[in-house]
Amino acid sequence: MRLGCREAMDLLVEAATGTVPPAVRASVVAHLVGCPACRREAAALEETASLVRAAGRFTVPPGFWPAFTDRLQARVALERLPVSARWARWLARPRHALAAAVLTAALGLAAATAGRLGFLGGAPSDPADAFDAQLRGLVTETMTATLPSLAETIDTWRAGLHAGPDAEGDAR
Amino acid sequence: MDAEDRQLVEAFRRGEESAFSALVIKYRDAVYRVARRMLGNHEDAADVTQEVFIRAYRALARFDGRSRLYTWLYRITVNLCLDWRTRLARLPLADGAPEPAPAPTSGAPEVEARETVRAVARAVAALPPRQRAMVVLRLYQDLPYQDIARIMGCSEGTVKATMFAALRRLRRLLVAEGVAP
């Protein structure tokens, strides 16, 4: 196979980094024999590749792998824990606990503000309604039937709770 | 995926934790070497290597075996290194250039060899991250272009073109450093 400069260039990288099959390499070499420009390029690429390869050696610090394995095993053990246990462990660190506390407080404050401003749906809640609902839960029908005066007292109380400033004014 | 890796993955799926340990022992050095060459220092490389195996542990049960296990691990490694460098946004190899090849005798040749190593390390570090990843995978890990393409998520042609550009750039940098004629 006779290669042109462009085809040879495409194969030069592979040739320079040592991955072309012998037949292709032979074609590249045949081109290089007759092409000084490609020959210079090939020499430069090969030299660069071998310089980079030769300079890439390093050693791992002594004792690194045992320490690495211990740390990894500890992390893997953590991965095996159920989510609740992982949360508990995460929260056990003071820094994380503080962050969680701050976040909870911020969320609580945001929810309270949203509730007060009516962002959580519906009109702002009336404390009187809430108290009324609580009272209804506590006082059963049997109780009011047995103690008619209790029912009367509660009705009066409810009327008082729902009476606004206008009602107070009227009463005066 | 080679037979040994397949057996280890299947054993892991059956709940044999020792299979994961075996995979770590088999691949930790290769993963660390890629990370060290991409990040340029031991501390970051050690952290990334930990993270690679933690991610592998989480995802190994879902590994489908269509690619080779080492290709998958290298992909995690390269992606983590690229993210790591973006996050840290600091120059690599500032203090941790690879050590020179052992052997040189004392005196001037040793100093020269050390300086050559540092110059090459600086040149490799100056490459754009993806070019550097390809140089590391090809020249140091000796991976075939086909595997590098899978790891980098591009075509083989793109890898070759990028390698060509990377080698030319390295050449210019080394000439400027006075290492290459």
CSV table of C-alpha atoms in Angstrom, one decimal:
chain,number,residue,atom,x,y,z
A,1,MET,CA,0.0,0.0,0.0
A,2,ARG,CA,1.4,3.4,-1.0
A,3,LEU,CA,0.5,6.1,1.4
A,4,GLY,CA,0.2,9.9,0.8
A,5,CYS,CA,1.4,12.4,3.4
A,6,ARG,CA,-2.0,12.9,4.9
A,7,GLU,CA,-2.6,9.2,5.3
A,8,ALA,CA,0.9,8.7,6.7
A,9,MET,CA,0.2,11.5,9.2
A,10,ASP,CA,-2.9,9.8,10.4
A,11,LEU,CA,-0.9,6.7,11.1
A,12,LEU,CA,2.1,8.4,12.5
A,13,VAL,CA,0.5,8.9,15.9
A,14,GLU,CA,-0.2,5.2,16.1
A,15,ALA,CA,3.2,4.4,14.8
A,16,ALA,CA,4.9,6.8,17.2
A,17,THR,CA,3.0,5.3,20.2
A,18,GLY,CA,3.6,1.8,19.0
A,19,THR,CA,0.1,0.4,18.2
A,20,VAL,CA,0.1,-0.2,14.5
A,21,PRO,CA,0.2,-3.7,13.0
A,22,PRO,CA,3.5,-4.6,11.3
A,23,ALA,CA,2.0,-4.4,7.8
A,24,VAL,CA,0.7,-0.8,8.4
A,25,ARG,CA,4.0,0.1,10.0
A,26,ALA,CA,5.8,-1.1,6.9
A,27,SER,CA,3.6,1.2,4.7
A,28,VAL,CA,4.4,4.2,7.0
A,29,VAL,CA,8.1,3.4,6.9
A,30,ALA,CA,8.0,3.1,3.1
A,31,HIS,CA,6.4,6.6,2.9
A,32,LEU,CA,8.9,8.0,5.3
A,33,VAL,CA,11.8,6.8,3.3
A,34,GLY,CA,10.8,9.1,0.4
A,35,CYS,CA,9.4,12.0,2.4
A,36,PRO,CA,11.8,14.1,4.5
A,37,ALA,CA,9.0,16.3,5.9
A,38,CYS,CA,7.0,13.4,7.3
A,39,ARG,CA,10.3,11.7,8.4
A,40,ARG,CA,11.1,14.8,10.6
A,41,GLU,CA,7.5,14.8,11.9
A,42,ALA,CA,7.7,11.1,12.8
A,43,ALA,CA,11.0,11.5,14.5
A,44,ALA,CA,9.7,14.4,16.6
A,45,LEU,CA,6.6,12.5,17.6
A,46,GLU,CA,8.5,9.4,18.5
A,47,GLU,CA,11.0,11.3,20.5
A,48,THR,CA,8.3,13.2,22.4
A,49,ALA,CA,6.4,10.0,23.1
A,50,SER,CA,9.5,8.3,24.5
A,51,LEU,CA,10.5,11.4,26.6
A,52,VAL,CA,7.1,11.5,28.1
A,53,ARG,CA,7.1,7.7,28.8
A,54,ALA,CA,10.5,7.8,30.4
A,55,ALA,CA,9.6,10.7,32.7
A,56,GLY,CA,6.4,9.2,34.1
A,57,ARG,CA,7.8,6.9,36.7
A,58,PHE,CA,7.1,7.4,40.4
A,59,THR,CA,6.9,5.4,43.5
A,60,VAL,CA,4.1,5.1,45.9
A,61,PRO,CA,5.0,6.3,49.4
A,62,PRO,CA,5.9,3.4,51.8
A,63,GLY,CA,2.9,2.0,53.7
A,64,PHE,CA,0.4,3.7,51.5
A,65,TRP,CA,-1.5,0.6,50.3
A,66,PRO,CA,-2.2,-0.8,53.8
A,67,ALA,CA,-3.4,2.6,55.0
A,68,PHE,CA,-5.4,3.0,51.8
A,69,THR,CA,-7.1,-0.4,52.2
A,70,ASP,CA,-8.0,0.3,55.9
A,71,ARG,CA,-9.6,3.6,55.0
A,72,LEU,CA,-11.5,2.1,52.1
A,73,GLN,CA,-12.8,-0.8,54.2
A,74,ALA,CA,-14.0,1.7,56.8
A,75,ARG,CA,-15.8,3.6,54.1
A,76,VAL,CA,-17.3,0.5,52.5
A,77,ALA,CA,-18.5,-0.6,56.0
A,78,LEU,CA,-20.3,2.7,56.2
A,79,GLU,CA,-21.8,2.1,52.8
A,80,ARG,CA,-23.3,-1.2,54.1
A,81,LEU,CA,-25.1,0.5,57.0
A,82,PRO,CA,-28.8,1.2,56.6
A,83,VAL,CA,-29.7,4.8,55.7
A,84,SER,CA,-30.8,5.7,59.3
A,85,ALA,CA,-27.5,4.5,60.8
A,86,ARG,CA,-25.6,6.4,58.2
A,87,TRP,CA,-27.5,9.5,59.1
A,88,ALA,CA,-26.9,9.0,62.8
A,89,ARG,CA,-23.2,8.6,62.1
A,90,TRP,CA,-23.1,11.6,59.9
A,91,LEU,CA,-24.9,13.7,62.6
A,92,ALA,CA,-22.4,12.4,65.2
A,93,ARG,CA,-19.8,14.9,63.9
A,94,PRO,CA,-20.2,18.2,65.6
A,95,ARG,CA,-19.8,20.1,62.4
A,96,HIS,CA,-22.6,18.1,60.7
A,97,ALA,CA,-24.8,18.3,63.8
A,98,LEU,CA,-24.4,22.1,63.9
A,99,ALA,CA,-25.2,22.3,60.2
A,100,ALA,CA,-28.3,20.1,60.6
A,101,ALA,CA,-29.4,22.3,63.6
A,102,VAL,CA,-29.0,25.5,61.6
A,103,LEU,CA,-30.8,24.0,58.7
A,104,THR,CA,-33.7,22.7,60.8
A,105,ALA,CA,-34.0,26.1,62.5
A,106,ALA,CA,-34.0,27.9,59.2
A,107,LEU,CA,-36.7,25.5,57.8
A,108,GLY,CA,-38.8,25.9,60.9
A,109,LEU,CA,-38.6,29.7,60.7
A,110,ALA,CA,-39.4,29.6,57.0
A,111,ALA,CA,-42.4,27.3,57.6
A,112,ALA,CA,-43.6,29.5,60.5
A,113,THR,CA,-43.3,32.7,58.4
A,114,ALA,CA,-45.0,31.1,55.5
A,115,GLY,CA,-47.8,29.9,57.7
A,116,ARG,CA,-48.2,33.3,59.2
A,117,LEU,CA,-48.3,35.0,55.8
A,118,GLY,CA,-50.7,32.4,54.5
A,119,PHE,CA,-48.4,30.9,51.9
A,120,LEU,CA,-49.1,27.3,53.0
A,121,GLY,CA,-52.7,27.4,51.6
A,122,GLY,CA,-55.9,28.9,52.8
A,123,ALA,CA,-56.4,32.0,55.0
A,124,PRO,CA,-54.3,32.7,58.1
A,125,SER,CA,-55.5,30.4,60.8
A,126,ASP,CA,-57.6,31.9,63.6
A,127,PRO,CA,-56.4,30.9,67.1
A,128,ALA,CA,-60.0,30.8,68.2
A,129,ASP,CA,-60.9,28.2,65.6
A,130,ALA,CA,-57.9,26.1,66.7
A,131,PHE,CA,-59.0,26.3,70.3
A,132,ASP,CA,-62.5,25.5,69.4
A,133,ALA,CA,-61.4,22.4,67.5
A,134,GLN,CA,-59.3,21.3,70.4
A,135,LEU,CA,-62.3,21.7,72.7
A,136,ARG,CA,-64.6,19.7,70.4
A,137,GLY,CA,-62.1,16.9,70.6
A,138,LEU,CA,-62.0,16.9,74.4
A,139,VAL,CA,-65.7,17.2,75.1
A,140,THR,CA,-67.8,14.2,74.0
A,141,GLU,CA,-71.6,14.1,73.5
A,142,THR,CA,-72.0,11.9,76.5
A,143,MET,CA,-70.3,14.5,78.7
A,144,THR,CA,-72.6,17.3,77.5
A,145,ALA,CA,-75.7,15.1,77.8
A,146,THR,CA,-74.8,14.2,81.4
A,147,LEU,CA,-73.9,17.7,82.3
A,148,PRO,CA,-76.2,20.2,80.6
A,149,SER,CA,-74.5,23.1,82.4
A,150,LEU,CA,-71.2,22.0,80.8
A,151,ALA,CA,-72.8,22.3,77.3
A,152,GLU,CA,-74.2,25.7,78.1
A,153,THR,CA,-70.8,26.9,79.5
A,154,ILE,CA,-69.1,25.7,76.4
A,155,ASP,CA,-71.6,27.4,74.1
A,156,THR,CA,-71.1,30.7,76.0
A,157,TRP,CA,-67.3,30.3,75.8
A,158,ARG,CA,-67.5,29.6,72.0
A,159,ALA,CA,-69.6,32.7,71.6
A,160,GLY,CA,-67.1,34.7,73.5
A,161,LEU,CA,-64.2,33.3,71.6
A,162,HIS,CA,-65.7,34.2,68.2
A,163,ALA,CA,-66.8,37.7,69.4
A,164,GLY,CA,-64.4,40.2,67.8
A,165,PRO,CA,-63.7,43.8,69.0
A,166,ASP,CA,-67.0,45.0,67.5
A,167,ALA,CA,-68.9,42.6,69.7
A,168,GLU,CA,-67.0,43.8,72.7
A,169,GLY,CA,-67.9,47.4,71.7
A,170,ASP,CA,-71.5,46.4,71.4
A,171,ALA,CA,-71.5,44.8,74.8
A,172,ARG,CA,-70.2,48.0,76.3
B,1,MET,CA,-14.9,-8.5,30.5
B,2,ASP,CA,-12.3,-11.2,31.3
B,3,ALA,CA,-13.3,-14.4,33.0
B,4,GLU,CA,-11.7,-13.5,36.3
B,5,ASP,CA,-13.4,-10.1,36.5
B,6,ARG,CA,-16.8,-11.7,35.5
B,7,GLN,CA,-16.4,-14.2,38.4
B,8,LEU,CA,-15.6,-11.5,40.8
B,9,VAL,CA,-18.5,-9.4,39.8
B,10,GLU,CA,-20.9,-12.3,40.0
B,11,ALA,CA,-19.5,-13.2,43.4
B,12,PHE,CA,-20.0,-9.6,44.5
B,13,ARG,CA,-23.6,-9.8,43.4
B,14,ARG,CA,-24.1,-12.9,45.5
B,15,GLY,CA,-23.0,-10.9,48.4
B,16,GLU,CA,-19.4,-12.0,48.7
B,17,GLU,CA,-17.6,-8.9,50.0
B,18,SER,CA,-14.2,-10.5,49.5
B,19,ALA,CA,-14.8,-10.3,45.7
B,20,PHE,CA,-14.8,-6.5,46.0
B,21,SER,CA,-11.5,-6.6,48.0
B,22,ALA,CA,-10.0,-8.8,45.3
B,23,LEU,CA,-11.0,-6.2,42.6
B,24,VAL,CA,-9.5,-3.4,44.6
B,25,ILE,CA,-6.2,-5.2,45.0
B,26,LYS,CA,-6.2,-6.0,41.3
B,27,TYR,CA,-7.0,-2.5,40.0
B,28,ARG,CA,-5.9,-0.1,42.8
B,29,ASP,CA,-2.5,0.5,41.4
B,30,ALA,CA,-3.7,1.2,37.8
B,31,VAL,CA,-6.4,3.6,39.1
B,32,TYR,CA,-3.9,5.4,41.4
B,33,ARG,CA,-1.4,5.7,38.6
B,34,VAL,CA,-3.9,7.3,36.2
B,35,ALA,CA,-5.0,9.7,39.0
B,36,ARG,CA,-1.5,10.5,40.0
B,37,ARG,CA,-0.5,11.4,36.5
B,38,MET,CA,-3.6,13.4,35.8
B,39,LEU,CA,-3.6,15.3,39.1
B,40,GLY,CA,0.2,15.5,39.6
B,41,ASN,CA,0.3,14.9,43.3
B,42,HIS,CA,0.0,11.9,45.7
B,43,GLU,CA,-2.6,13.4,48.1
B,44,ASP,CA,-5.2,14.2,45.5
B,45,ALA,CA,-4.5,10.9,43.6
B,46,ALA,CA,-5.0,9.0,46.8
B,47,ASP,CA,-8.4,10.7,47.5
B,48,VAL,CA,-9.6,10.2,44.0
B,49,THR,CA,-8.6,6.5,44.1
B,50,GLN,CA,-10.7,6.1,47.3
B,51,GLU,CA,-13.6,7.8,45.6
B,52,VAL,CA,-13.3,5.6,42.5
B,53,PHE,CA,-13.6,2.4,44.5
B,54,ILE,CA,-16.4,3.8,46.6
B,55,ARG,CA,-18.4,4.6,43.5
B,56,ALA,CA,-17.5,1.3,42.0
B,57,TYR,CA,-18.8,-0.4,45.2
B,58,ARG,CA,-22.1,1.4,44.9
B,59,ALA,CA,-22.5,0.6,41.2
B,60,LEU,CA,-20.8,-2.7,40.8
B,61,ALA,CA,-24.0,-4.8,41.3
B,62,ARG,CA,-25.5,-2.9,38.4
B,63,PHE,CA,-22.4,-3.3,36.1
B,64,ASP,CA,-23.8,-4.9,33.0
B,65,GLY,CA,-20.5,-6.3,31.7
B,66,ARG,CA,-20.8,-4.9,28.2
B,67,SER,CA,-17.5,-3.1,28.6
B,68,ARG,CA,-14.4,-4.4,30.4
B,69,LEU,CA,-14.2,-3.8,34.1
B,70,TYR,CA,-10.9,-1.8,33.8
B,71,THR,CA,-12.4,0.4,31.1
B,72,TRP,CA,-15.3,1.2,33.4
B,73,LEU,CA,-13.0,1.9,36.3
B,74,TYR,CA,-10.8,4.1,34.2
B,75,ARG,CA,-13.8,6.0,33.0
B,76,ILE,CA,-14.8,6.7,36.6
B,77,THR,CA,-11.2,7.7,37.3
B,78,VAL,CA,-10.9,10.1,34.4
B,79,ASN,CA,-14.2,11.7,35.1
B,80,LEU,CA,-13.4,12.1,38.7
B,81,CYS,CA,-10.0,13.6,37.9
B,82,LEU,CA,-11.5,16.1,35.5
B,83,ASP,CA,-14.1,17.1,38.1
B,84,TRP,CA,-11.5,17.2,40.8
B,85,ARG,CA,-9.3,19.5,38.9
B,86,THR,CA,-12.2,21.8,38.0
B,87,ARG,CA,-13.2,21.9,41.7
B,88,LEU,CA,-9.7,22.6,43.0
B,89,ALA,CA,-8.8,24.9,40.2
B,90,ARG,CA,-5.2,24.8,41.1
B,91,LEU,CA,-2.1,24.0,39.1
B,92,PRO,CA,-0.9,20.4,39.1
B,93,LEU,CA,2.6,19.3,39.8
B,94,ALA,CA,3.4,22.4,41.7
B,95,ASP,CA,5.1,20.4,44.4
B,96,GLY,CA,4.7,16.8,43.3
B,97,ALA,CA,6.4,16.2,40.0
B,98,PRO,CA,6.9,12.5,39.4
B,99,GLU,CA,10.1,11.2,40.6
B,100,PRO,CA,12.8,10.5,38.0
B,101,ALA,CA,13.5,7.1,36.9
B,102,PRO,CA,15.8,5.3,39.3
B,103,ALA,CA,19.3,4.6,38.3
B,104,PRO,CA,21.1,7.8,37.5
B,105,THR,CA,24.4,8.1,39.3
B,106,SER,CA,25.2,11.0,41.5
B,107,GLY,CA,26.3,14.4,40.2
B,108,ALA,CA,25.4,16.3,37.0
B,109,PRO,CA,23.6,13.5,35.1
B,110,GLU,CA,21.2,12.9,38.1
B,111,VAL,CA,20.4,16.6,38.3
B,112,GLU,CA,19.9,16.7,34.5
B,113,ALA,CA,17.6,13.7,34.6
B,114,ARG,CA,15.6,15.2,37.5
B,115,GLU,CA,15.3,18.4,35.6
B,116,THR,CA,14.2,16.6,32.4
B,117,VAL,CA,11.5,14.8,34.4
B,118,ARG,CA,10.3,18.0,35.9
B,119,ALA,CA,10.2,19.7,32.5
B,120,VAL,CA,8.2,16.8,31.0
B,121,ALA,CA,5.8,16.8,34.0
B,122,ARG,CA,5.3,20.6,33.5
B,123,ALA,CA,4.6,20.0,29.8
B,124,VAL,CA,2.1,17.2,30.5
B,125,ALA,CA,0.5,19.4,33.2
B,126,ALA,CA,0.1,22.2,30.7
B,127,LEU,CA,-2.0,20.1,28.3
B,128,PRO,CA,-5.8,20.7,28.3
B,129,PRO,CA,-7.4,18.1,30.7
B,130,ARG,CA,-8.8,15.8,28.0
B,131,GLN,CA,-5.6,15.8,26.0
B,132,ARG,CA,-3.7,15.0,29.2
B,133,ALA,CA,-6.1,12.2,30.0
B,134,MET,CA,-5.5,10.6,26.6
B,135,VAL,CA,-1.8,11.0,26.9
B,136,VAL,CA,-1.9,9.3,30.3
B,137,LEU,CA,-4.1,6.4,29.0
B,138,ARG,CA,-2.0,5.8,25.9
B,139,LEU,CA,1.6,6.5,26.8
B,140,TYR,CA,1.6,5.5,30.5
B,141,GLN,CA,-1.2,2.9,30.7
B,142,ASP,CA,-0.6,1.5,27.2
B,143,LEU,CA,-4.3,1.3,26.4
B,144,PRO,CA,-5.4,0.7,22.8
B,145,TYR,CA,-7.1,3.6,21.1
B,146,GLN,CA,-10.4,1.7,21.0
B,147,ASP,CA,-10.5,1.5,24.8
B,148,ILE,CA,-9.4,5.1,25.2
B,149,ALA,CA,-12.3,6.1,22.9
B,150,ARG,CA,-14.8,4.2,25.2
B,151,ILE,CA,-13.3,5.7,28.3
B,152,MET,CA,-13.4,9.3,26.9
B,153,GLY,CA,-16.8,8.8,25.3
B,154,CYS,CA,-15.7,9.7,21.8
B,155,SER,CA,-14.7,8.1,18.5
B,156,GLU,CA,-11.3,6.4,17.9
B,157,GLY,CA,-10.6,9.0,15.2
B,158,THR,CA,-11.1,11.8,17.7
B,159,VAL,CA,-8.7,10.1,20.1
B,160,LYS,CA,-6.0,9.8,17.4
B,161,ALA,CA,-6.5,13.4,16.3
B,162,THR,CA,-6.3,14.6,19.9
B,163,MET,CA,-3.2,12.6,20.6
B,164,PHE,CA,-1.6,14.0,17.5
B,165,ALA,CA,-2.4,17.5,18.7
B,166,ALA,CA,-1.2,16.6,22.2
B,167,LEU,CA,2.1,15.2,21.1
B,168,ARG,CA,2.8,18.3,18.9
B,169,ARG,CA,2.0,20.6,21.8
B,170,LEU,CA,4.2,18.6,24.1
B,171,ARG,CA,7.0,18.8,21.5
B,172,ARG,CA,6.7,22.6,21.4
B,173,LEU,CA,6.7,22.8,25.2
B,174,LEU,CA,9.7,20.5,25.5
B,175,VAL,CA,11.6,22.5,22.9
B,176,ALA,CA,10.8,25.7,24.8
B,177,GLU,CA,12.0,24.0,28.1
B,178,GLY,CA,15.2,23.0,26.3
B,179,VAL,CA,14.6,19.3,26.8
B,180,ALA,CA,14.0,18.4,23.2
B,181,PRO,CA,16.2,19.7,20.3
